[in-house]
Amino acid sequence: MSLTNTTGRLRYVAPLLLIVAVAACSKQEEAAPATTPAAATPAAPPPPAVSAEVQAMDADALREAATKALRENRIYAPGGDNAMEYYLALRDKLPNDPGVTSALTDLMPYTLIAAEQSIAREEFSEAQRLSAIIEKADPKAPALPRLQQSIAAAQQAVAQRAVTDDAKSKADEEARLKEQQRLAQQAEQQRAAEAAAAQQLAQQQEAARQEAARQEAERQAAAQREAAERQAAAARAAVPAAAPAQTLRAVSTPAPRYPPEALRSGTQGEVLVEITVGTDGSVTNARVVRATPARVFDREALNAVRRWRFEPLDAPVTTRRTIGFNPGS
């Protein structure tokens, strides 16, 4: 399945995911004990937006990894193994691929929400990593300056809070724990919604695959029928026809009119017609036995043979004639 199709289906289920995406990064904190805020101690420099291992992958591997990450709901995390990094690396290799650009556009809201949630949980290294991803995806993203300011402001607020008295620190901690509980509840709701959306996307992809397989099977069956018809026609043509009781002598056989559309497109072909010549030498009946290509030259071939004239006969005679159509002739 093409990347365009995948990103189109991602856009189809995006509203469902956005309903509960506000808790995207709180999944791993449900059982975590209360700890001292990470920003209270010096944090290690955040990793690059795209890891070196991801950058080293080729385009095909990146496309496959991105599709798998989407299927497993790894939109922006963990670092080094998520859809956003794979698509960013793929865009570096294929800058003009509209499917990659569309995928990054669709996934940006989830990454932004995750960054804001990381700030709320005071996970500034994660927030900075996600901010770097957003900046690489779109350096002019309207939310980027606000996000960076929020990170800096939140870090400063945490540092200031660290020097307050014990009573205020305890109150702040209790508020943070309540926020974690709220985010944990929202995360549970999000996981259920994301699982439902992923299942719906998988069903749509499977339906598209089955439809493509059905169309391919129909095409092959049609090709087999056409080949069988050609073989049967060749077999009939190989059988010697019975000698006619009388010899047809043409008086007038005007050429058929070339269909304008076929002439403009340079289409050529032939039509095998069966005609019955009456005793007065006129064509009393005509039908198409075989036409290549089908239904392109049939009408003009029949119109032409119906105007043919032969010398009078003692009895009607039925015969077959092949009429060729060649735009260069």
PDB file of C-alpha atoms in Angstrom, residues 136-246:
ATOM      1  CA  LYS A 136      12.821  20.220  12.329  1.00  0.00           C
ATOM      2  CA  ALA A 137       9.386  19.358  10.909  1.00  0.00           C
ATOM      3  CA  ASP A 138       8.418  23.025  10.528  1.00  0.00           C
ATOM      4  CA  PRO A 139      10.826  25.742  11.727  1.00  0.00           C
ATOM      5  CA  LYS A 140       8.031  28.295  11.215  1.00  0.00           C
ATOM      6  CA  ALA A 141       5.372  26.400  13.188  1.00  0.00           C
ATOM      7  CA  PRO A 142       3.180  29.046  14.914  1.00  0.00           C
ATOM      8  CA  ALA A 143       3.180  27.121  18.212  1.00  0.00           C
ATOM      9  CA  LEU A 144       6.978  26.674  18.333  1.00  0.00           C
ATOM     10  CA  PRO A 145       7.955  29.997  19.981  1.00  0.00           C
ATOM     11  CA  ARG A 146       5.208  29.588  22.584  1.00  0.00           C
ATOM     12  CA  LEU A 147       6.314  26.018  23.270  1.00  0.00           C
ATOM     13  CA  GLN A 148       9.961  27.008  23.723  1.00  0.00           C
ATOM     14  CA  GLN A 149       8.954  29.874  25.985  1.00  0.00           C
ATOM     15  CA  SER A 150       6.768  27.499  27.994  1.00  0.00           C
ATOM     16  CA  ILE A 151       9.702  25.126  28.495  1.00  0.00           C
ATOM     17  CA  ALA A 152      11.982  27.941  29.668  1.00  0.00           C
ATOM     18  CA  ALA A 153       9.291  29.436  31.881  1.00  0.00           C
ATOM     19  CA  ALA A 154       8.440  26.070  33.396  1.00  0.00           C
ATOM     20  CA  GLN A 155      12.095  25.308  34.116  1.00  0.00           C
ATOM     21  CA  GLN A 156      12.508  28.699  35.803  1.00  0.00           C
ATOM     22  CA  ALA A 157       9.349  28.184  37.840  1.00  0.00           C
ATOM     23  CA  VAL A 158      10.563  24.793  39.044  1.00  0.00           C
ATOM     24  CA  ALA A 159      13.908  26.291  40.058  1.00  0.00           C
ATOM     25  CA  GLN A 160      12.171  29.017  41.995  1.00  0.00           C
ATOM     26  CA  ARG A 161       9.836  26.562  43.659  1.00  0.00           C
ATOM     27  CA  ALA A 162      12.834  24.539  44.884  1.00  0.00           C
ATOM     28  CA  VAL A 163      13.886  27.387  47.230  1.00  0.00           C
ATOM     29  CA  THR A 164      10.465  27.981  48.803  1.00  0.00           C
ATOM     30  CA  ASP A 165       9.550  26.742  52.270  1.00  0.00           C
ATOM     31  CA  ASP A 166       8.523  23.171  52.996  1.00  0.00           C
ATOM     32  CA  ALA A 167       4.850  23.977  53.332  1.00  0.00           C
ATOM     33  CA  LYS A 168       4.595  25.498  49.855  1.00  0.00           C
ATOM     34  CA  SER A 169       6.675  22.693  48.347  1.00  0.00           C
ATOM     35  CA  LYS A 170       4.321  20.137  49.883  1.00  0.00           C
ATOM     36  CA  ALA A 171       1.274  21.937  48.495  1.00  0.00           C
ATOM     37  CA  ASP A 172       2.832  22.139  45.045  1.00  0.00           C
ATOM     38  CA  GLU A 173       3.698  18.439  45.182  1.00  0.00           C
ATOM     39  CA  GLU A 174       0.156  17.526  46.128  1.00  0.00           C
ATOM     40  CA  ALA A 175      -1.163  19.588  43.220  1.00  0.00           C
ATOM     41  CA  ARG A 176       1.279  17.889  40.877  1.00  0.00           C
ATOM     42  CA  LEU A 177       0.179  14.440  42.042  1.00  0.00           C
ATOM     43  CA  LYS A 178      -3.450  15.353  41.457  1.00  0.00           C
ATOM     44  CA  GLU A 179      -2.553  16.529  37.957  1.00  0.00           C
ATOM     45  CA  GLN A 180      -0.758  13.247  37.347  1.00  0.00           C
ATOM     46  CA  GLN A 181      -3.839  11.341  38.423  1.00  0.00           C
ATOM     47  CA  ARG A 182      -5.984  13.385  36.082  1.00  0.00           C
ATOM     48  CA  LEU A 183      -3.548  12.864  33.211  1.00  0.00           C
ATOM     49  CA  ALA A 184      -3.404   9.142  33.996  1.00  0.00           C
ATOM     50  CA  GLN A 185      -7.172   8.911  33.692  1.00  0.00           C
ATOM     51  CA  GLN A 186      -7.075  10.763  30.390  1.00  0.00           C
ATOM     52  CA  ALA A 187      -4.231   8.529  29.210  1.00  0.00           C
ATOM     53  CA  GLU A 188      -6.364   5.455  29.847  1.00  0.00           C
ATOM     54  CA  GLN A 189      -9.126   6.971  27.758  1.00  0.00           C
ATOM     55  CA  GLN A 190      -6.630   7.854  25.031  1.00  0.00           C
ATOM     56  CA  ARG A 191      -5.195   4.355  24.886  1.00  0.00           C
ATOM     57  CA  ALA A 192      -8.669   2.929  24.343  1.00  0.00           C
ATOM     58  CA  ALA A 193      -9.432   5.480  21.621  1.00  0.00           C
ATOM     59  CA  GLU A 194      -6.061   4.997  19.898  1.00  0.00           C
ATOM     60  CA  ALA A 195      -6.515   1.228  19.941  1.00  0.00           C
ATOM     61  CA  ALA A 196      -9.957   1.599  18.354  1.00  0.00           C
ATOM     62  CA  ALA A 197      -8.588   4.032  15.736  1.00  0.00           C
ATOM     63  CA  ALA A 198      -5.658   1.735  14.942  1.00  0.00           C
ATOM     64  CA  GLN A 199      -8.033  -1.216  14.536  1.00  0.00           C
ATOM     65  CA  GLN A 200     -10.228   0.827  12.200  1.00  0.00           C
ATOM     66  CA  LEU A 201      -7.190   1.873  10.148  1.00  0.00           C
ATOM     67  CA  ALA A 202      -5.997  -1.740   9.937  1.00  0.00           C
ATOM     68  CA  GLN A 203      -9.453  -2.844   8.756  1.00  0.00           C
ATOM     69  CA  GLN A 204      -9.468  -0.150   6.083  1.00  0.00           C
ATOM     70  CA  GLN A 205      -6.006  -1.176   4.902  1.00  0.00           C
ATOM     71  CA  GLU A 206      -7.038  -4.843   4.768  1.00  0.00           C
ATOM     72  CA  ALA A 207     -10.190  -3.950   2.831  1.00  0.00           C
ATOM     73  CA  ALA A 208      -8.106  -1.951   0.345  1.00  0.00           C
ATOM     74  CA  ARG A 209      -5.690  -4.870  -0.029  1.00  0.00           C
ATOM     75  CA  GLN A 210      -8.521  -7.304  -0.677  1.00  0.00           C
ATOM     76  CA  GLU A 211     -10.093  -4.947  -3.216  1.00  0.00           C
ATOM     77  CA  ALA A 212      -6.763  -4.619  -5.048  1.00  0.00           C
ATOM     78  CA  ALA A 213      -6.406  -8.418  -5.068  1.00  0.00           C
ATOM     79  CA  ARG A 214      -9.935  -8.798  -6.416  1.00  0.00           C
ATOM     80  CA  GLN A 215      -9.324  -6.308  -9.216  1.00  0.00           C
ATOM     81  CA  GLU A 216      -6.053  -8.054 -10.107  1.00  0.00           C
ATOM     82  CA  ALA A 217      -7.825 -11.421 -10.201  1.00  0.00           C
ATOM     83  CA  GLU A 218     -10.519  -9.985 -12.491  1.00  0.00           C
ATOM     84  CA  ARG A 219      -7.864  -8.503 -14.766  1.00  0.00           C
ATOM     85  CA  GLN A 220      -6.045 -11.823 -15.020  1.00  0.00           C
ATOM     86  CA  ALA A 221      -9.309 -13.672 -15.668  1.00  0.00           C
ATOM     87  CA  ALA A 222     -10.195 -11.215 -18.438  1.00  0.00           C
ATOM     88  CA  ALA A 223      -6.742 -11.646 -19.974  1.00  0.00           C
ATOM     89  CA  GLN A 224      -7.151 -15.441 -19.877  1.00  0.00           C
ATOM     90  CA  ARG A 225     -10.583 -15.211 -21.528  1.00  0.00           C
ATOM     91  CA  GLU A 226      -9.209 -12.964 -24.246  1.00  0.00           C
ATOM     92  CA  ALA A 227      -6.305 -15.348 -24.847  1.00  0.00           C
ATOM     93  CA  ALA A 228      -8.723 -18.277 -25.038  1.00  0.00           C
ATOM     94  CA  GLU A 229     -10.898 -16.417 -27.527  1.00  0.00           C
ATOM     95  CA  ARG A 230      -7.870 -15.643 -29.678  1.00  0.00           C
ATOM     96  CA  GLN A 231      -6.808 -19.288 -29.609  1.00  0.00           C
ATOM     97  CA  ALA A 232     -10.308 -20.426 -30.526  1.00  0.00           C
ATOM     98  CA  ALA A 233     -10.466 -17.922 -33.374  1.00  0.00           C
ATOM     99  CA  ALA A 234      -7.069 -19.073 -34.623  1.00  0.00           C
ATOM    100  CA  ALA A 235      -8.224 -22.686 -34.469  1.00  0.00           C
ATOM    101  CA  ARG A 236     -11.355 -21.864 -36.447  1.00  0.00           C
ATOM    102  CA  ALA A 237      -9.325 -19.978 -39.000  1.00  0.00           C
ATOM    103  CA  ALA A 238      -6.979 -22.979 -39.391  1.00  0.00           C
ATOM    104  CA  VAL A 239      -9.848 -25.284 -40.373  1.00  0.00           C
ATOM    105  CA  PRO A 240     -10.232 -25.228 -44.200  1.00  0.00           C
ATOM    106  CA  ALA A 241     -13.556 -23.704 -45.134  1.00  0.00           C
ATOM    107  CA  ALA A 242     -15.836 -25.566 -47.457  1.00  0.00           C
ATOM    108  CA  ALA A 243     -15.541 -24.359 -50.984  1.00  0.00           C
ATOM    109  CA  PRO A 244     -18.372 -21.987 -51.787  1.00  0.00           C
ATOM    110  CA  ALA A 245     -20.876 -23.108 -54.276  1.00  0.00           C
ATOM    111  CA  GLN A 246     -20.371 -19.876 -56.134  1.00  0.00           C
TER     112      GLN A 246
END
